[in-house]
Each structure stands twice: as structure tokens, then as C-alpha cells.
Amino acid sequence: IPAAPKQATMPPLLQKAMASLDSHAAYIGQRDRIGLVDFSLPSREPRFQLVDVASGKVERTLLVAHGKGSDLANTGFVQRFSNEPGSDASSQGAYCTAGRYYGKHGPSQRLIGLDPTNNAALERAIVIHAASYVDPGVADVHGRIGRSWGCFALNDADIAGAMDWLGEGRMIYADKLA
């Protein structure tokens, strides 16, 4: 197995994610790949990265929604995070991918929040799911994609591949650099 990339060559958010992967090693059964969500970027840009941990290579980058409670003015930028039930906001930190199910948004995957900033994810039903408002055409017309209620909503065409790539027991790390 190739060695993990050196910290100095990694972007700062990936460095934070790798440190989180190490600190949550007891809860993350599969450490070969992660999802990395850079909420520093506007929603019109692909910002959900599927990363091979050994090489540090980004295999794919996808559009992903943030919660409407994180962007009350609907600017396309995350303004705040919250872990509070009913906030409809995105939460920052490490998540462990859990079981899949078929819900009102079709194929979906539960997430377990591993940090104090997102440990209500199961209670809040923060999951990965598809949404029609996560679409490049919406971004082209409105300059942003739609917002979720705090879930990681992906494009309909990307959901199956992303869930297959992540599987169960892998980490998703979501944050925003200052």
C-alpha cells in the first residue's frame, strides 16, 4: 500500500480531514477513501471531493447542497453551521457513513456525526440523498444550487456512484476554511 501523502503537500482542508481520520480511527472501519466537503466554496461549484487516502488524489468532485439554515439569504455561500435540531443548517466535522435506505428522496445513506459540532446528525436525519435542485443547470441559471435541510444532497446522476464509492464505515469530513 502506498504511503499517505505528506502533510506539507496537502491542501489545508485535507490536512484537517486526515487529522480527523486519525482521531476517529476507532469509529472509521474503512480508511482507504474519504469524502471531503469544502464549504468554503460557493454551491455553484463542485465541492464534494471523493479522495483516495493513500495517494491523496481526488477521484471525483461533485456538486453538493448545504442547509438553508446555513445560508438564510440564499447567497450560495455557507454563512453559519449548526447542530441544533430544526436549524435546517449544515454541520461541520467528521461523519461516518452508515446504512443505506430508500426514502422520500430515493436511495439515501445515513450518517453518524462523530464530533460535538455534528453529533446530532442521526437525530436530525442528516443523510446523503439526491435532489433535483442540485444540478449544473440550476447553478447556471441562478448562480447557485438549491439548499437542503442540512443534508448532503447530490445530483440525481451522482448519488449511486457516490454512495457506492463511499460505502459503509468511511468518513465524510465537512468544514469551511476561514
mmCIF file of N, CA and C in Angstrom, residues 14-112:
data_model
loop_
_atom_site.group_PDB
_atom_site.id
_atom_site.type_symbol
_atom_site.label_atom_id
_atom_site.label_comp_id
_atom_site.label_asym_id
_atom_site.label_seq_id
_atom_site.Cartn_x
_atom_site.Cartn_y
_atom_site.Cartn_z
ATOM 1 N N LEU A 14 -7.771 19.206 3.534
ATOM 2 C CA LEU A 14 -7.449 17.781 3.521
ATOM 3 C C LEU A 14 -6.568 17.429 4.714
ATOM 4 N N GLN A 15 -5.680 18.319 5.103
ATOM 5 C CA GLN A 15 -4.873 18.089 6.312
ATOM 6 C C GLN A 15 -5.777 17.932 7.533
ATOM 7 N N LYS A 16 -6.777 18.811 7.659
ATOM 8 C CA LYS A 16 -7.713 18.722 8.781
ATOM 9 C C LYS A 16 -8.485 17.404 8.730
ATOM 10 N N ALA A 17 -8.899 17.002 7.527
ATOM 11 C CA ALA A 17 -9.647 15.756 7.376
ATOM 12 C C ALA A 17 -8.795 14.555 7.763
ATOM 13 N N MET A 18 -7.530 14.554 7.358
ATOM 14 C CA MET A 18 -6.648 13.429 7.678
ATOM 15 C C MET A 18 -6.393 13.362 9.188
ATOM 16 N N ALA A 19 -6.245 14.498 9.832
ATOM 17 C CA ALA A 19 -6.081 14.517 11.289
ATOM 18 C C ALA A 19 -7.346 13.982 11.959
ATOM 19 N N SER A 20 -8.497 14.336 11.426
ATOM 20 C CA SER A 20 -9.760 13.849 11.963
ATOM 21 C C SER A 20 -9.905 12.341 11.739
ATOM 22 N N LEU A 21 -9.467 11.861 10.584
ATOM 23 C CA LEU A 21 -9.499 10.426 10.305
ATOM 24 C C LEU A 21 -8.681 9.670 11.344
ATOM 25 N N ASP A 22 -7.527 10.224 11.687
ATOM 26 C CA ASP A 22 -6.687 9.599 12.715
ATOM 27 C C ASP A 22 -7.350 9.658 14.086
ATOM 28 N N SER A 23 -7.927 10.803 14.440
ATOM 29 C CA SER A 23 -8.507 10.938 15.779
ATOM 30 C C SER A 23 -9.774 10.100 15.949
ATOM 31 N N HIS A 24 -10.440 9.762 14.853
ATOM 32 C CA HIS A 24 -11.661 8.954 14.915
ATOM 33 C C HIS A 24 -11.424 7.528 14.420
ATOM 34 N N ALA A 25 -10.184 7.074 14.451
ATOM 35 C CA ALA A 25 -9.829 5.750 13.917
ATOM 36 C C ALA A 25 -10.676 4.631 14.510
ATOM 37 N N ALA A 26 -11.060 4.746 15.767
ATOM 38 C CA ALA A 26 -11.852 3.697 16.414
ATOM 39 C C ALA A 26 -13.258 3.577 15.822
ATOM 40 N N TYR A 27 -13.731 4.627 15.154
ATOM 41 C CA TYR A 27 -15.098 4.646 14.628
ATOM 42 C C TYR A 27 -15.166 4.489 13.106
ATOM 43 N N ILE A 28 -14.038 4.635 12.442
ATOM 44 C CA ILE A 28 -13.999 4.572 10.976
ATOM 45 C C ILE A 28 -13.364 3.240 10.580
ATOM 46 N N GLY A 29 -14.189 2.301 10.155
ATOM 47 C CA GLY A 29 -13.703 0.964 9.827
ATOM 48 C C GLY A 29 -12.958 0.877 8.507
ATOM 49 N N GLN A 30 -13.304 1.742 7.575
ATOM 50 C CA GLN A 30 -12.692 1.745 6.244
ATOM 51 C C GLN A 30 -11.943 3.065 6.070
ATOM 52 N N ARG A 31 -10.626 2.996 6.000
ATOM 53 C CA ARG A 31 -9.818 4.218 5.982
ATOM 54 C C ARG A 31 -9.124 4.459 4.639
ATOM 55 N N ASP A 32 -9.549 3.760 3.600
ATOM 56 C CA ASP A 32 -8.888 3.867 2.296
ATOM 57 C C ASP A 32 -9.363 5.043 1.456
ATOM 58 N N ARG A 33 -10.577 5.523 1.707
ATOM 59 C CA ARG A 33 -11.111 6.667 0.956
ATOM 60 C C ARG A 33 -12.024 7.477 1.859
ATOM 61 N N ILE A 34 -12.131 8.742 1.544
ATOM 62 C CA ILE A 34 -12.998 9.637 2.309
ATOM 63 C C ILE A 34 -13.764 10.559 1.367
ATOM 64 N N GLY A 35 -14.817 11.136 1.898
ATOM 65 C CA GLY A 35 -15.495 12.239 1.244
ATOM 66 C C GLY A 35 -15.066 13.517 1.947
ATOM 67 N N LEU A 36 -14.775 14.541 1.194
ATOM 68 C CA LEU A 36 -14.323 15.817 1.746
ATOM 69 C C LEU A 36 -15.202 16.919 1.158
ATOM 70 N N VAL A 37 -15.895 17.655 2.026
ATOM 71 C CA VAL A 37 -16.796 18.714 1.573
ATOM 72 C C VAL A 37 -16.208 20.056 1.988
ATOM 73 N N ASP A 38 -15.885 20.866 0.986
ATOM 74 C CA ASP A 38 -15.283 22.177 1.219
ATOM 75 C C ASP A 38 -16.363 23.252 1.137
ATOM 76 N N PHE A 39 -16.935 23.570 2.299
ATOM 77 C CA PHE A 39 -17.985 24.581 2.350
ATOM 78 C C PHE A 39 -17.441 26.003 2.238
ATOM 79 N N SER A 40 -16.136 26.167 1.984
ATOM 80 C CA SER A 40 -15.582 27.489 1.677
ATOM 81 C C SER A 40 -16.013 27.923 0.280
ATOM 82 N N LEU A 41 -16.275 26.956 -0.579
ATOM 83 C CA LEU A 41 -16.642 27.226 -1.971
ATOM 84 C C LEU A 41 -18.134 27.516 -2.095
ATOM 85 N N PRO A 42 -18.524 28.280 -3.128
ATOM 86 C CA PRO A 42 -19.949 28.523 -3.349
ATOM 87 C C PRO A 42 -20.640 27.250 -3.845
ATOM 88 N N SER A 43 -21.937 27.175 -3.633
ATOM 89 C CA SER A 43 -22.675 25.969 -4.003
ATOM 90 C C SER A 43 -22.704 25.721 -5.506
ATOM 91 N N ARG A 44 -22.449 26.718 -6.315
ATOM 92 C CA ARG A 44 -22.449 26.518 -7.771
ATOM 93 C C ARG A 44 -21.240 25.714 -8.242
ATOM 94 N N GLU A 45 -20.228 25.581 -7.370
ATOM 95 C CA GLU A 45 -19.014 24.844 -7.727
ATOM 96 C C GLU A 45 -19.025 23.457 -7.102
ATOM 97 N N PRO A 46 -18.510 22.461 -7.825
ATOM 98 C CA PRO A 46 -18.383 21.134 -7.220
ATOM 99 C C PRO A 46 -17.456 21.221 -6.003
ATOM 100 N N ARG A 47 -17.929 20.737 -4.861
ATOM 101 C CA ARG A 47 -17.161 20.895 -3.622
ATOM 102 C C ARG A 47 -17.207 19.659 -2.721
ATOM 103 N N PHE A 48 -17.763 18.564 -3.219
ATOM 104 C CA PHE A 48 -17.754 17.282 -2.507
ATOM 105 C C PHE A 48 -16.724 16.414 -3.217
ATOM 106 N N GLN A 49 -15.575 16.256 -2.595
ATOM 107 C CA GLN A 49 -14.468 15.525 -3.206
ATOM 108 C C GLN A 49 -14.425 14.090 -2.689
ATOM 109 N N LEU A 50 -14.274 13.144 -3.596
ATOM 110 C CA LEU A 50 -14.065 11.745 -3.247
ATOM 111 C C LEU A 50 -12.567 11.513 -3.348
ATOM 112 N N VAL A 51 -11.920 11.281 -2.202
ATOM 113 C CA VAL A 51 -10.462 11.280 -2.102
ATOM 114 C C VAL A 51 -9.936 9.886 -1.780
ATOM 115 N N ASP A 52 -8.936 9.445 -2.552
ATOM 116 C CA ASP A 52 -8.195 8.227 -2.248
ATOM 117 C C ASP A 52 -7.148 8.604 -1.198
ATOM 118 N N VAL A 53 -7.239 8.000 -0.020
ATOM 119 C CA VAL A 53 -6.384 8.398 1.096
ATOM 120 C C VAL A 53 -4.915 8.091 0.839
ATOM 121 N N ALA A 54 -4.612 6.935 0.278
ATOM 122 C CA ALA A 54 -3.214 6.540 0.083
ATOM 123 C C ALA A 54 -2.467 7.507 -0.829
ATOM 124 N N SER A 55 -3.103 7.905 -1.918
ATOM 125 C CA SER A 55 -2.430 8.776 -2.878
ATOM 126 C C SER A 55 -2.731 10.251 -2.637
ATOM 127 N N GLY A 56 -3.811 10.546 -1.930
ATOM 128 C CA GLY A 56 -4.241 11.929 -1.765
ATOM 129 C C GLY A 56 -4.947 12.461 -2.992
ATOM 130 N N LYS A 57 -5.169 11.598 -3.986
ATOM 131 C CA LYS A 57 -5.771 12.007 -5.256
ATOM 132 C C LYS A 57 -7.283 12.163 -5.114
ATOM 133 N N VAL A 58 -7.796 13.255 -5.655
ATOM 134 C CA VAL A 58 -9.238 13.467 -5.729
ATOM 135 C C VAL A 58 -9.737 12.687 -6.944
ATOM 136 N N GLU A 59 -10.531 11.669 -6.687
ATOM 137 C CA GLU A 59 -11.039 10.808 -7.760
ATOM 138 C C GLU A 59 -12.186 11.458 -8.522
ATOM 139 N N ARG A 60 -12.996 12.240 -7.795
ATOM 140 C CA ARG A 60 -14.161 12.868 -8.400
ATOM 141 C C ARG A 60 -14.592 14.037 -7.528
ATOM 142 N N THR A 61 -15.150 15.066 -8.117
ATOM 143 C CA THR A 61 -15.682 16.207 -7.377
ATOM 144 C C THR A 61 -17.109 16.454 -7.852
ATOM 145 N N LEU A 62 -18.019 16.577 -6.884
ATOM 146 C CA LEU A 62 -19.446 16.653 -7.174
ATOM 147 C C LEU A 62 -20.075 17.906 -6.580
ATOM 148 N N LEU A 63 -21.178 18.325 -7.162
ATOM 149 C CA LEU A 63 -21.990 19.372 -6.555
ATOM 150 C C LEU A 63 -22.639 18.806 -5.294
ATOM 151 N N VAL A 64 -22.755 19.620 -4.268
ATOM 152 C CA VAL A 64 -23.446 19.220 -3.036
ATOM 153 C C VAL A 64 -24.113 20.448 -2.427
ATOM 154 N N ALA A 65 -25.325 20.253 -1.945
ATOM 155 C CA ALA A 65 -26.065 21.343 -1.313
ATOM 156 C C ALA A 65 -25.631 21.523 0.134
ATOM 157 N N HIS A 66 -25.859 22.717 0.638
ATOM 158 C CA HIS A 66 -25.752 22.965 2.079
ATOM 159 C C HIS A 66 -27.149 23.304 2.590
ATOM 160 N N GLY A 67 -27.284 23.349 3.898
ATOM 161 C CA GLY A 67 -28.581 23.589 4.511
ATOM 162 C C GLY A 67 -29.049 25.027 4.383
ATOM 163 N N LYS A 68 -30.359 25.186 4.239
ATOM 164 C CA LYS A 68 -30.901 26.546 4.112
ATOM 165 C C LYS A 68 -30.668 27.361 5.374
ATOM 166 N N GLY A 69 -30.550 26.694 6.525
ATOM 167 C CA GLY A 69 -30.253 27.394 7.765
ATOM 168 C C GLY A 69 -28.816 27.874 7.853
ATOM 169 N N SER A 70 -27.969 27.422 6.938
ATOM 170 C CA SER A 70 -26.581 27.883 6.865
ATOM 171 C C SER A 70 -26.429 29.071 5.927
ATOM 172 N N ASP A 71 -27.496 29.398 5.209
ATOM 173 C CA ASP A 71 -27.444 30.417 4.160
ATOM 174 C C ASP A 71 -28.832 31.059 4.059
ATOM 175 N N LEU A 72 -29.217 31.773 5.122
ATOM 176 C CA LEU A 72 -30.573 32.313 5.204
ATOM 177 C C LEU A 72 -30.907 33.263 4.061
ATOM 178 N N ALA A 73 -29.922 33.985 3.548
ATOM 179 C CA ALA A 73 -30.157 34.938 2.462
ATOM 180 C C ALA A 73 -30.101 34.274 1.085
ATOM 181 N N ASN A 74 -29.846 32.955 1.044
ATOM 182 C CA ASN A 74 -29.796 32.200 -0.204
ATOM 183 C C ASN A 74 -28.755 32.768 -1.174
ATOM 184 N N THR A 75 -27.558 33.010 -0.659
ATOM 185 C CA THR A 75 -26.469 33.573 -1.455
ATOM 186 C C THR A 75 -25.674 32.518 -2.208
ATOM 187 N N GLY A 76 -25.793 31.246 -1.771
ATOM 188 C CA GLY A 76 -24.974 30.191 -2.344
ATOM 189 C C GLY A 76 -23.714 29.934 -1.531
ATOM 190 N N PHE A 77 -23.544 30.668 -0.442
ATOM 191 C CA PHE A 77 -22.374 30.520 0.432
ATOM 192 C C PHE A 77 -22.820 30.141 1.845
ATOM 193 N N VAL A 78 -22.092 29.219 2.469
ATOM 194 C CA VAL A 78 -22.360 28.868 3.860
ATOM 195 C C VAL A 78 -21.934 30.039 4.738
ATOM 196 N N GLN A 79 -22.872 30.519 5.542
ATOM 197 C CA GLN A 79 -22.604 31.628 6.461
ATOM 198 C C GLN A 79 -22.402 31.134 7.891
ATOM 199 N N ARG A 80 -23.069 30.025 8.241
ATOM 200 C CA ARG A 80 -23.003 29.519 9.608
ATOM 201 C C ARG A 80 -23.282 28.023 9.610
ATOM 202 N N PHE A 81 -22.853 27.361 10.670
ATOM 203 C CA PHE A 81 -23.138 25.944 10.893
ATOM 204 C C PHE A 81 -23.987 25.820 12.145
ATOM 205 N N SER A 82 -24.739 24.725 12.235
ATOM 206 C CA SER A 82 -25.484 24.436 13.457
ATOM 207 C C SER A 82 -25.684 22.933 13.579
ATOM 208 N N ASN A 83 -25.731 22.470 14.793
ATOM 209 C CA ASN A 83 -26.011 21.073 15.108
ATOM 210 C C ASN A 83 -27.377 20.942 15.768
ATOM 211 N N GLU A 84 -28.108 22.037 15.857
ATOM 212 C CA GLU A 84 -29.390 22.065 16.567
ATOM 213 C C GLU A 84 -30.513 21.478 15.717
ATOM 214 N N PRO A 85 -31.311 20.582 16.303
ATOM 215 C CA PRO A 85 -32.495 20.082 15.592
ATOM 216 C C PRO A 85 -33.396 21.253 15.189
ATOM 217 N N GLY A 86 -33.927 21.194 13.984
ATOM 218 C CA GLY A 86 -34.798 22.253 13.481
ATOM 219 C C GLY A 86 -34.074 23.436 12.881
ATOM 220 N N SER A 87 -32.748 23.451 12.922
ATOM 221 C CA SER A 87 -31.990 24.585 12.382
ATOM 222 C C SER A 87 -31.939 24.577 10.860
ATOM 223 N N ASP A 88 -32.136 23.425 10.238
ATOM 224 C CA ASP A 88 -32.018 23.253 8.783
ATOM 225 C C ASP A 88 -30.645 23.682 8.265
ATOM 226 N N ALA A 89 -29.650 23.649 9.133
ATOM 227 C CA ALA A 89 -28.297 24.076 8.777
ATOM 228 C C ALA A 89 -27.389 22.876 8.577
ATOM 229 N N SER A 90 -26.335 23.097 7.833
ATOM 230 C CA SER A 90 -25.266 22.116 7.709
ATOM 231 C C SER A 90 -24.439 22.136 8.991
ATOM 232 N N SER A 91 -23.822 21.006 9.278
ATOM 233 C CA SER A 91 -22.930 20.894 10.428
ATOM 234 C C SER A 91 -21.532 20.573 9.933
ATOM 235 N N GLN A 92 -20.545 21.032 10.659
ATOM 236 C CA GLN A 92 -19.160 20.756 10.287
ATOM 237 C C GLN A 92 -18.622 19.591 11.105
ATOM 238 N N GLY A 93 -17.585 18.959 10.567
ATOM 239 C CA GLY A 93 -16.921 17.889 11.288
ATOM 240 C C GLY A 93 -16.914 16.577 10.539
ATOM 241 N N ALA A 94 -16.557 15.516 11.267
ATOM 242 C CA ALA A 94 -16.413 14.177 10.700
ATOM 243 C C ALA A 94 -17.703 13.380 10.884
ATOM 244 N N TYR A 95 -18.061 12.670 9.847
ATOM 245 C CA TYR A 95 -19.209 11.773 9.854
ATOM 246 C C TYR A 95 -18.721 10.390 9.450
ATOM 247 N N CYS A 96 -19.392 9.364 9.939
ATOM 248 C CA CYS A 96 -19.150 8.007 9.478
ATOM 249 C C CYS A 96 -20.359 7.586 8.650
ATOM 250 N N THR A 97 -20.100 7.084 7.444
ATOM 251 C CA THR A 97 -21.197 6.606 6.608
ATOM 252 C C THR A 97 -21.784 5.346 7.233
ATOM 253 N N ALA A 98 -23.108 5.256 7.220
ATOM 254 C CA ALA A 98 -23.804 4.114 7.822
ATOM 255 C C ALA A 98 -24.703 3.465 6.769
ATOM 256 N N GLY A 99 -25.779 2.865 7.212
ATOM 257 C CA GLY A 99 -26.631 2.074 6.332
ATOM 258 C C GLY A 99 -27.383 2.875 5.290
ATOM 259 N N ARG A 100 -27.630 2.202 4.193
ATOM 260 C CA ARG A 100 -28.431 2.785 3.120
ATOM 261 C C ARG A 100 -29.900 2.447 3.343
ATOM 262 N N TYR A 101 -30.747 3.261 2.756
ATOM 263 C CA TYR A 101 -32.184 3.006 2.793
ATOM 264 C C TYR A 101 -32.816 3.717 1.600
ATOM 265 N N TYR A 102 -34.059 3.428 1.347
ATOM 266 C CA TYR A 102 -34.792 4.091 0.281
ATOM 267 C C TYR A 102 -35.834 4.981 0.940
ATOM 268 N N GLY A 103 -35.683 6.291 0.782
ATOM 269 C CA GLY A 103 -36.573 7.250 1.431
ATOM 270 C C GLY A 103 -37.299 8.121 0.432
ATOM 271 N N LYS A 104 -37.820 9.240 0.918
ATOM 272 C CA LYS A 104 -38.605 10.126 0.045
ATOM 273 C C LYS A 104 -37.766 10.749 -1.066
ATOM 274 N N HIS A 105 -36.434 10.760 -0.902
ATOM 275 C CA HIS A 105 -35.544 11.267 -1.951
ATOM 276 C C HIS A 105 -34.883 10.131 -2.723
ATOM 277 N N GLY A 106 -35.414 8.912 -2.593
ATOM 278 C CA GLY A 106 -34.843 7.758 -3.283
ATOM 279 C C GLY A 106 -33.708 7.159 -2.463
ATOM 280 N N PRO A 107 -32.721 6.562 -3.137
ATOM 281 C CA PRO A 107 -31.608 5.944 -2.407
ATOM 282 C C PRO A 107 -30.904 6.984 -1.534
ATOM 283 N N SER A 108 -30.705 6.632 -0.280
ATOM 284 C CA SER A 108 -30.124 7.550 0.702
ATOM 285 C C SER A 108 -29.204 6.777 1.628
ATOM 286 N N GLN A 109 -28.365 7.503 2.364
ATOM 287 C CA GLN A 109 -27.437 6.857 3.288
ATOM 288 C C GLN A 109 -27.357 7.659 4.574
ATOM 289 N N ARG A 110 -27.506 6.944 5.686
ATOM 290 C CA ARG A 110 -27.430 7.581 6.994
ATOM 291 C C ARG A 110 -25.990 7.970 7.323
ATOM 292 N N LEU A 111 -25.869 8.977 8.171
ATOM 293 C CA LEU A 111 -24.569 9.457 8.622
ATOM 294 C C LEU A 111 -24.563 9.569 10.140
ATOM 295 N N ILE A 112 -23.448 9.205 10.736
ATOM 296 C CA ILE A 112 -23.261 9.318 12.178
ATOM 297 C C ILE A 112 -22.259 10.441 12.421
#
